[in-house]
Coordinates of C-alpha atoms in Angstrom, one line a residue:
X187 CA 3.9 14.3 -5.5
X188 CA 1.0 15.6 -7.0
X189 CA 1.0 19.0 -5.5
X190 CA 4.8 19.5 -6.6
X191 CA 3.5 18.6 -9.9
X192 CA 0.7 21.3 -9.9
X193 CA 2.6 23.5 -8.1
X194 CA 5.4 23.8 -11.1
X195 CA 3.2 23.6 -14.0
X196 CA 1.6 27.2 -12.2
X197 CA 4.9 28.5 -11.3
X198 CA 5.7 28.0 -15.1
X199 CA 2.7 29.2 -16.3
X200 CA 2.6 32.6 -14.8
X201 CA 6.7 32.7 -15.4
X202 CA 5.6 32.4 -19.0
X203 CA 2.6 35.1 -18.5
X204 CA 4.5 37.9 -17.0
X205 CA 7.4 36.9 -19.5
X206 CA 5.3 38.3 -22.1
X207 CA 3.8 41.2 -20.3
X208 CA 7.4 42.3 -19.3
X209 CA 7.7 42.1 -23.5
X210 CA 5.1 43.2 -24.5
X211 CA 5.8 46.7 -22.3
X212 CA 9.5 46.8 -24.3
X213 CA 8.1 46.5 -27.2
X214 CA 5.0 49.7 -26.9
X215 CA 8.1 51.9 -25.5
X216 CA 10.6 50.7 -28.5
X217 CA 7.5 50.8 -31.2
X218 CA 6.5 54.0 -29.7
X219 CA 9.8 55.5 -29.5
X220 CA 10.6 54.5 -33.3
X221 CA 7.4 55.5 -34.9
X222 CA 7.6 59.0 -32.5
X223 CA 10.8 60.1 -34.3
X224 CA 10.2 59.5 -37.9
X225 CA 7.0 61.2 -36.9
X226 CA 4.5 58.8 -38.6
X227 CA 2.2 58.8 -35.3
X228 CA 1.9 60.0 -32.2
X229 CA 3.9 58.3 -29.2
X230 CA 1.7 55.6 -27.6
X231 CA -0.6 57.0 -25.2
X232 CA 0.5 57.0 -21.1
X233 CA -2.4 55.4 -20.5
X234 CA -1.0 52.3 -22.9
X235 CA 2.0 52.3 -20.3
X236 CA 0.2 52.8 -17.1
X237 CA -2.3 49.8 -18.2
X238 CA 0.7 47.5 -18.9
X239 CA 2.3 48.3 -15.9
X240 CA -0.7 47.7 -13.4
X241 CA -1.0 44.1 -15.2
X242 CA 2.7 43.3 -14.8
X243 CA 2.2 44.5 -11.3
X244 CA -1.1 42.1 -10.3
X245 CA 0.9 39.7 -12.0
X246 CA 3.6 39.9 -9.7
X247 CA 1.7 40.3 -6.9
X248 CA -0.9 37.2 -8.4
X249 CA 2.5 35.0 -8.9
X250 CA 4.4 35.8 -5.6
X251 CA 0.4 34.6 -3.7
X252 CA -0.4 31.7 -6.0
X253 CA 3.8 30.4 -4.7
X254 CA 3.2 31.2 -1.0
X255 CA -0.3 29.0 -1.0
X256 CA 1.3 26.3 -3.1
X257 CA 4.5 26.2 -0.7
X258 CA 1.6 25.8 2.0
X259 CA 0.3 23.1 0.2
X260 CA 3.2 20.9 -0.4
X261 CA 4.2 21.3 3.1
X262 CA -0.1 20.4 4.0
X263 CA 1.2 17.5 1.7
X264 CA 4.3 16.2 3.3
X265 CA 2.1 16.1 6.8
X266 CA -0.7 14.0 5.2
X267 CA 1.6 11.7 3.9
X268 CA 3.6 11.6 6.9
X269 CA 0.7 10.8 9.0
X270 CA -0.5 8.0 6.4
X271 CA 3.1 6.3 6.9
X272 CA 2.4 6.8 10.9
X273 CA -1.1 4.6 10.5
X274 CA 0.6 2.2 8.4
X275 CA 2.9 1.9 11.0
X276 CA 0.4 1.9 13.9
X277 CA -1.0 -0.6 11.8
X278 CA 2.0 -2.9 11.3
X279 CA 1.8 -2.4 15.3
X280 CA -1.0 -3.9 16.3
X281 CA -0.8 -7.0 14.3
X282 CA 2.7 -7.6 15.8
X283 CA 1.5 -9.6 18.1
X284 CA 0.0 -12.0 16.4
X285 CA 2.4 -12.1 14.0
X286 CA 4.9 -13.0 16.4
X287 CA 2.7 -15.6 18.1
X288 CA 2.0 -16.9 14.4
X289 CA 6.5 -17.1 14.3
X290 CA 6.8 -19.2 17.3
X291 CA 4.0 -21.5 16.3
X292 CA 6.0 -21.7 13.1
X293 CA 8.8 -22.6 14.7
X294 CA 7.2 -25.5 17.0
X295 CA 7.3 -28.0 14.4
X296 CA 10.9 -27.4 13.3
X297 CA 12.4 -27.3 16.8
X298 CA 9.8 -30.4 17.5
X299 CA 11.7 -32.4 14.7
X300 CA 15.2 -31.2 15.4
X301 CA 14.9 -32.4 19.4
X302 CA 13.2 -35.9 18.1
X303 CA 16.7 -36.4 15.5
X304 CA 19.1 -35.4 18.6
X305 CA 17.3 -37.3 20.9
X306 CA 17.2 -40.5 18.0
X307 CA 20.9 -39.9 18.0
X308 CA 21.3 -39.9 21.7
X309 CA 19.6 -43.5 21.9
X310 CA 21.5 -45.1 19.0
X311 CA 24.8 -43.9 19.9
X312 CA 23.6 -45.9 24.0
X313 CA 22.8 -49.0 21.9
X314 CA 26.1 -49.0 19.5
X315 CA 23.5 -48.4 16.4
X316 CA 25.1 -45.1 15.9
X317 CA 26.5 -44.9 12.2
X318 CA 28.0 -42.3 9.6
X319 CA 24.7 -42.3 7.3
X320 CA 22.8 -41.7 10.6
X321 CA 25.1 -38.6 11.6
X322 CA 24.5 -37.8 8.0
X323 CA 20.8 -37.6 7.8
X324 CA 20.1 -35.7 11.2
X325 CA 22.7 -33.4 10.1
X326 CA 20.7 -32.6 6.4
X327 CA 17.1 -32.4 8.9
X328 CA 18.6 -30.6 11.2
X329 CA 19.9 -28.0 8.5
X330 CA 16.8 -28.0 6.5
X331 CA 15.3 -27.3 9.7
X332 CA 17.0 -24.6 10.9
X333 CA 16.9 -22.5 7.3
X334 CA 13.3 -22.7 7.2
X335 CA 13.4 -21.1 10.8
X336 CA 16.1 -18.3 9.6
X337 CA 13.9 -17.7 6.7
X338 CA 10.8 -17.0 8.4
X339 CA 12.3 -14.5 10.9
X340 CA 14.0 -13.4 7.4
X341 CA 10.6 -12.8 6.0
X342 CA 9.3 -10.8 9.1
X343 CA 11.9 -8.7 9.0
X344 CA 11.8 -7.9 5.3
X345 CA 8.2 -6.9 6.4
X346 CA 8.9 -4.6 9.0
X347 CA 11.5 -3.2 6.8
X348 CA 10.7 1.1 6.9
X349 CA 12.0 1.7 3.6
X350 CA 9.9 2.1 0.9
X351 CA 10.9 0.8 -2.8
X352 CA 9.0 0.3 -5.2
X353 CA 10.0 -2.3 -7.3
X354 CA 8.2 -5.2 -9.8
X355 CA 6.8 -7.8 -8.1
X356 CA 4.3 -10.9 -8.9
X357 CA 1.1 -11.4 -6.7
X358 CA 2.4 -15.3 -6.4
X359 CA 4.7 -13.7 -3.8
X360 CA 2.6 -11.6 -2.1
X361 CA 0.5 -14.4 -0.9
X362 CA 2.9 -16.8 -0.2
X363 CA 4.4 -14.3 2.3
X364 CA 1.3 -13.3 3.7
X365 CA 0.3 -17.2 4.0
X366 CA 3.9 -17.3 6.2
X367 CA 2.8 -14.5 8.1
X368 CA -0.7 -15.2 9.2
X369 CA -1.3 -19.0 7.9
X370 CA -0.6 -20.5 11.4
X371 CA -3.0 -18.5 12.7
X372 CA -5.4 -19.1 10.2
X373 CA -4.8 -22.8 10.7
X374 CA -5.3 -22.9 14.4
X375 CA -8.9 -21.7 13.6
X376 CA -9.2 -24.6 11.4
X377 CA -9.6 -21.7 8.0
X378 CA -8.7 -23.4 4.9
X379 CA -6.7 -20.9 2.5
X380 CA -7.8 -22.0 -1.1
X381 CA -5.9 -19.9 -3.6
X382 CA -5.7 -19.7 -7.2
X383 CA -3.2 -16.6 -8.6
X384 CA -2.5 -16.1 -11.7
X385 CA 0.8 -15.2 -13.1
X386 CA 0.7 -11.4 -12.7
X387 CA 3.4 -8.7 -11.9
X388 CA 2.2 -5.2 -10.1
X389 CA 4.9 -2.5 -9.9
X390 CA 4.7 -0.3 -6.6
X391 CA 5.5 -1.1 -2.6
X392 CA 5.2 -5.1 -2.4
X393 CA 5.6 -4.9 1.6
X394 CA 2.6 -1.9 1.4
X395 CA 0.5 -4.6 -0.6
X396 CA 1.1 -7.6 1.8
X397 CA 0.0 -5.3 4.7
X398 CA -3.4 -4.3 3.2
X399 CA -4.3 -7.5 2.1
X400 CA -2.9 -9.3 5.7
X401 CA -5.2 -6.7 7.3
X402 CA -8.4 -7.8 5.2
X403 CA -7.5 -11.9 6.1
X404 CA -6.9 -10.9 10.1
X405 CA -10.2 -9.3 9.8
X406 CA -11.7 -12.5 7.9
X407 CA -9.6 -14.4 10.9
X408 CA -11.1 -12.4 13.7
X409 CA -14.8 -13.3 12.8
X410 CA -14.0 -16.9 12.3
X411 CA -12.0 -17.0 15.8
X412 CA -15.4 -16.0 17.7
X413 CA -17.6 -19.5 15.7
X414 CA -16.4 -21.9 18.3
X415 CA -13.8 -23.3 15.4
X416 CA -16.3 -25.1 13.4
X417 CA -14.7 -27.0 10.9
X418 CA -16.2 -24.7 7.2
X419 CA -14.2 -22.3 7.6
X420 CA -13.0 -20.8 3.9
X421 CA -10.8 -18.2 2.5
X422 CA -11.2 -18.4 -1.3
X423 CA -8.6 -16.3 -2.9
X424 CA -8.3 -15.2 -6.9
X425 CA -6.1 -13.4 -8.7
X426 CA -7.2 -12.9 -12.7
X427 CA -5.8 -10.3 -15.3
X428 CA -8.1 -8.1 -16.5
X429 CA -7.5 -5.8 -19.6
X430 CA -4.6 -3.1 -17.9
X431 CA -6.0 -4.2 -14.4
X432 CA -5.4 -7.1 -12.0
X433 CA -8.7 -8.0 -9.9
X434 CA -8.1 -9.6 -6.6
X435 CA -10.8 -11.3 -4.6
X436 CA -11.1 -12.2 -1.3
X437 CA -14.1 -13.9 -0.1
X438 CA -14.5 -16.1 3.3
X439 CA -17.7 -17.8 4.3
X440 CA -17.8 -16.0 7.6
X441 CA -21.7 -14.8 7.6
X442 CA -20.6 -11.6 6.2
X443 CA -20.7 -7.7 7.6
X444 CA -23.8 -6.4 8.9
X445 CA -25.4 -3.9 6.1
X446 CA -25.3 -1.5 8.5
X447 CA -21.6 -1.4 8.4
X448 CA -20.7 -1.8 5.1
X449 CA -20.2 1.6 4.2
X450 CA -18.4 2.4 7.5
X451 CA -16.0 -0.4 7.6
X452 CA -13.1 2.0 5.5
X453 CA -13.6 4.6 8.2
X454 CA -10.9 5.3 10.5
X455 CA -10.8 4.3 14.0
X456 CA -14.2 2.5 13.7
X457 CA -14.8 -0.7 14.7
X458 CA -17.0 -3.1 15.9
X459 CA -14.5 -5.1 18.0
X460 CA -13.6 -2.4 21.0
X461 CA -14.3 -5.2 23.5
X462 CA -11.5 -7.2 22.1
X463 CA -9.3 -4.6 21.7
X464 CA -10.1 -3.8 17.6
X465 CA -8.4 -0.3 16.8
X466 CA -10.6 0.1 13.7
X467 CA -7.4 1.1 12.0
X468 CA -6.6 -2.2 9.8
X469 CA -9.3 -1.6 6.7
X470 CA -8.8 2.1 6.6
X471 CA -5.3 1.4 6.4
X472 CA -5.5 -1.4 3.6
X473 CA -7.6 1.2 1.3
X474 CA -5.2 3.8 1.6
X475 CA -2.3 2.0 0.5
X476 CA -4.5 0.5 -2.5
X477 CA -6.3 3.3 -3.6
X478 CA -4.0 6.4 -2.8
X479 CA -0.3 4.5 -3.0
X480 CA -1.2 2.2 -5.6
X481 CA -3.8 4.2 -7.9
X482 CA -6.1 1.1 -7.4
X483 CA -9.7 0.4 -5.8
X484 CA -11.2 -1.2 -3.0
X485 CA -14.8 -2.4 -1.9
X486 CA -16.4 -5.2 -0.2
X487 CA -20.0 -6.7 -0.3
X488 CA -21.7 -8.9 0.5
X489 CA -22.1 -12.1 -1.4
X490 CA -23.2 -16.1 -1.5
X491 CA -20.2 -18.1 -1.8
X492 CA -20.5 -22.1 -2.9
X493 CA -17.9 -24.5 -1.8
X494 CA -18.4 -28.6 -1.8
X495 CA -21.7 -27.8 -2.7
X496 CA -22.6 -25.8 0.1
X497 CA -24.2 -22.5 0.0
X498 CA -22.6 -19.4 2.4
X499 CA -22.4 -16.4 3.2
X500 CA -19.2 -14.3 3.5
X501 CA -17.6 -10.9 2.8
X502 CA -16.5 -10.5 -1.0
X503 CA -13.1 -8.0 -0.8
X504 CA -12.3 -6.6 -5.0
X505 CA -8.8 -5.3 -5.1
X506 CA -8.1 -3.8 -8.5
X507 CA -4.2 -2.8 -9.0
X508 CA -2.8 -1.7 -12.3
X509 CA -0.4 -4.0 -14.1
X510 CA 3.2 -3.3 -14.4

C-alpha cells in the first residue's frame, strides 16, 4: 500500500514536470516565431530548442525508468506481503494442535453434564419419578449445553477465517476469545489469567490481533508447562488508554528470558525450544502483525512482578496499538 502510494505521487510528479517542459518548448517556438516577424528581435537561438528538447528527452527517458523500477517494486511488495500472510498462516498451523486439544477439553465438561442429565432421566423414568418439570430442566441443560459447544467450534472457525477485514473492535473481545482458545490449556498447567481491560476500541484485523497476542501467552504457557505445575503460576494482563495509544501488557511470573535472548526472540525461525518441536515462528509473527499491519510496537523485558505479596520474575510484553 505504501509503494502504490509512492509510486503515484512520482508518476504525478514527473507527469506534471515534463507537462511543463513540453510548454515551455511551445511557448520559445510561438514567442520566437511572433517576436521574429514584427522583427523586434532575433528568433530564439537553436541552441534554446536543442537544450529544451534534450531535457524533455531525459525526462522521458527519467519517467519511463523511475515507472519500470516502481512496477518492480510493487510487485517486490505483493511477494513480501504474500509471504507475511504465508507465516501467519504457518503460524495459525502450528498452534492448531493445541488449539484443538484446548476444544475437546472444552467440550468434556459439557458432554460430562449432558450424559449425567440423560443418564438422571434414565433412572427416574425406572423408578416412576419421571415428571414434566424434570423432562423440562434436562431439556434447558442439555440446550445450554450444547450452544456453548456450537459456539466454541463457532469461535475457532471465526479464527481460522482467511479473510481479512478490518473492522472496529474492543480489546474486551480480543481476550475473551483468546481466553476460549488457549484458557484450557492455560488451566491444565494450573496458570491463573488475571485480567483487567479497559473499555477500548482498536480499528484494524481483530483475528490478526488475537493471533499475536495468543502466540505471546503459548509462549508464557510453554515455559510454565516445563515447572513441574507448581501452583504460582500468573498471567497478569492490562489494557489502559493512553493519549491516541492503547498500551497492553503482558507479564507472567515465569523466571523470564535469558538476556542473552532478548534481542533475538523477534527473529524468525529462532528458538530455543527445537527439542520440543518450537518453530521459532510465533513472536516474529505476533510483531509483524503489530508493528507492520497495525502501525503499533512491540518489546518485551524483563521485569519484577508482585502478586499476594510475592516477589517474581517474569517476561513484561508492551503492545502499543493506536485507537480507533
Amino acid at each position: 500500500m505504501q509503494y502504490s502510494r509512492l509510486r503515484n505521487i512520482i508518476w504525478l510528479t514527473l507527469t506534471f514536470v515534463i507537462f511543463i517542459m513540453i510548454f515551455l518548448v511551445f511557448k520559445y517556438i510561438i514567442v520566437g516565431y511572433h517576436e521574429n516577424i514584427h522583427g523586434q528581435v532575433e528568433f530564439i537561438k537553436n541552441s534554446k530548442y536543442i537544450l529544451t528538447s534534450f531535457i524533455v528527452f531525459i525526462s522521458l527517458v527519467i519517467f519511463l525508468l523511475v515507472t519500470y523500477f516502481l512496477k518492480r517494486i510493487e510487485i517486490l511488495d505483493r511477494e513480501i506481503r504474500l509471504k507475511d500472510s504465508l507465516l501467519t498462516n504457518n503460524s495459525k498451523l502450528v498452534e492448531m494442535g493445541g488449539l484443538i486439544d484446548n476444544i475437546a477439553h472444552q467440550w468434556k465438561q459439557p458432554l460430562s453434564i449432558i450424559s449425567i442429565v440423560i443418564s438422571d432421566l434414565k433412572v427416574k423414568k425406572e423408578f416412576n419419578q419421571l415428571t414434566d418439570e424434570l423432562i423440562d430442566n434436562a431439556i434447558e441443560i442439555s440446550l445450554n449445553n450444547i450452544n456453548y459447544q456450537a459456539q466454541t467450534i463457532d469461535d475457532f472457525r471465526n479464527f481460522y477465517k482467511s479473510d481479512k477485514k478490518e473492522e472496529n473492535f474492543t480489546l474486551e473481545k480480543v481476550f475473551d476469545l483468546n481466553m476460549k482458545l488457549i484458557g484450557s490449556t492455560l488451566k491444565n498447567n494450573n496458570v491463573k489469567v488475571d485480567l483487567n481491560i479497559d473499555d477500548i476500541r482498536i480499528y484494524g484485523l481483530k483475528n490478526e490481533l488475537v493471533q499475536a497476542i495468543l502466540n505471546i501467552l503459548n509462549n508464557s504457557n510453554d515455559v510454565f508447562s516445563k515447572k513441574n505445575n507448581q501452583s504460582d503460576n500468573y498471567i497478569m494482563i492490562s489494557a489502559l488508554k493512553k493519549t491516541e495509544y492503547a498500551i497492553i501488557i503482558i507479564h507472567d511470573n515465569a523466571g523470564g528470558i535469558p538476556d542473552e535472548y532478548l534481542d533475538k526472540v523477534f527473529i524468525n525461525h529462532f528458538t530455543t525450544k527445537k527439542d520440543s518441536g518450537g518453530t521459532g515462528v510465533g513472536l516474529f509473527v505476533s510483531r509483524e502483525i503489530i508493528v507492520k499491519n497495525m502501525l503499533g510496537k512491540l518489546n518485551v523485558k524483563n521485569e519484577g512482578i508482585f502478586y499476594k505479596n510475592k516477589k517474581y520474575l517474569g517476561a513484561k510484553f508492551i503492545i502499543e496499538l493506536p485507537l480507533a
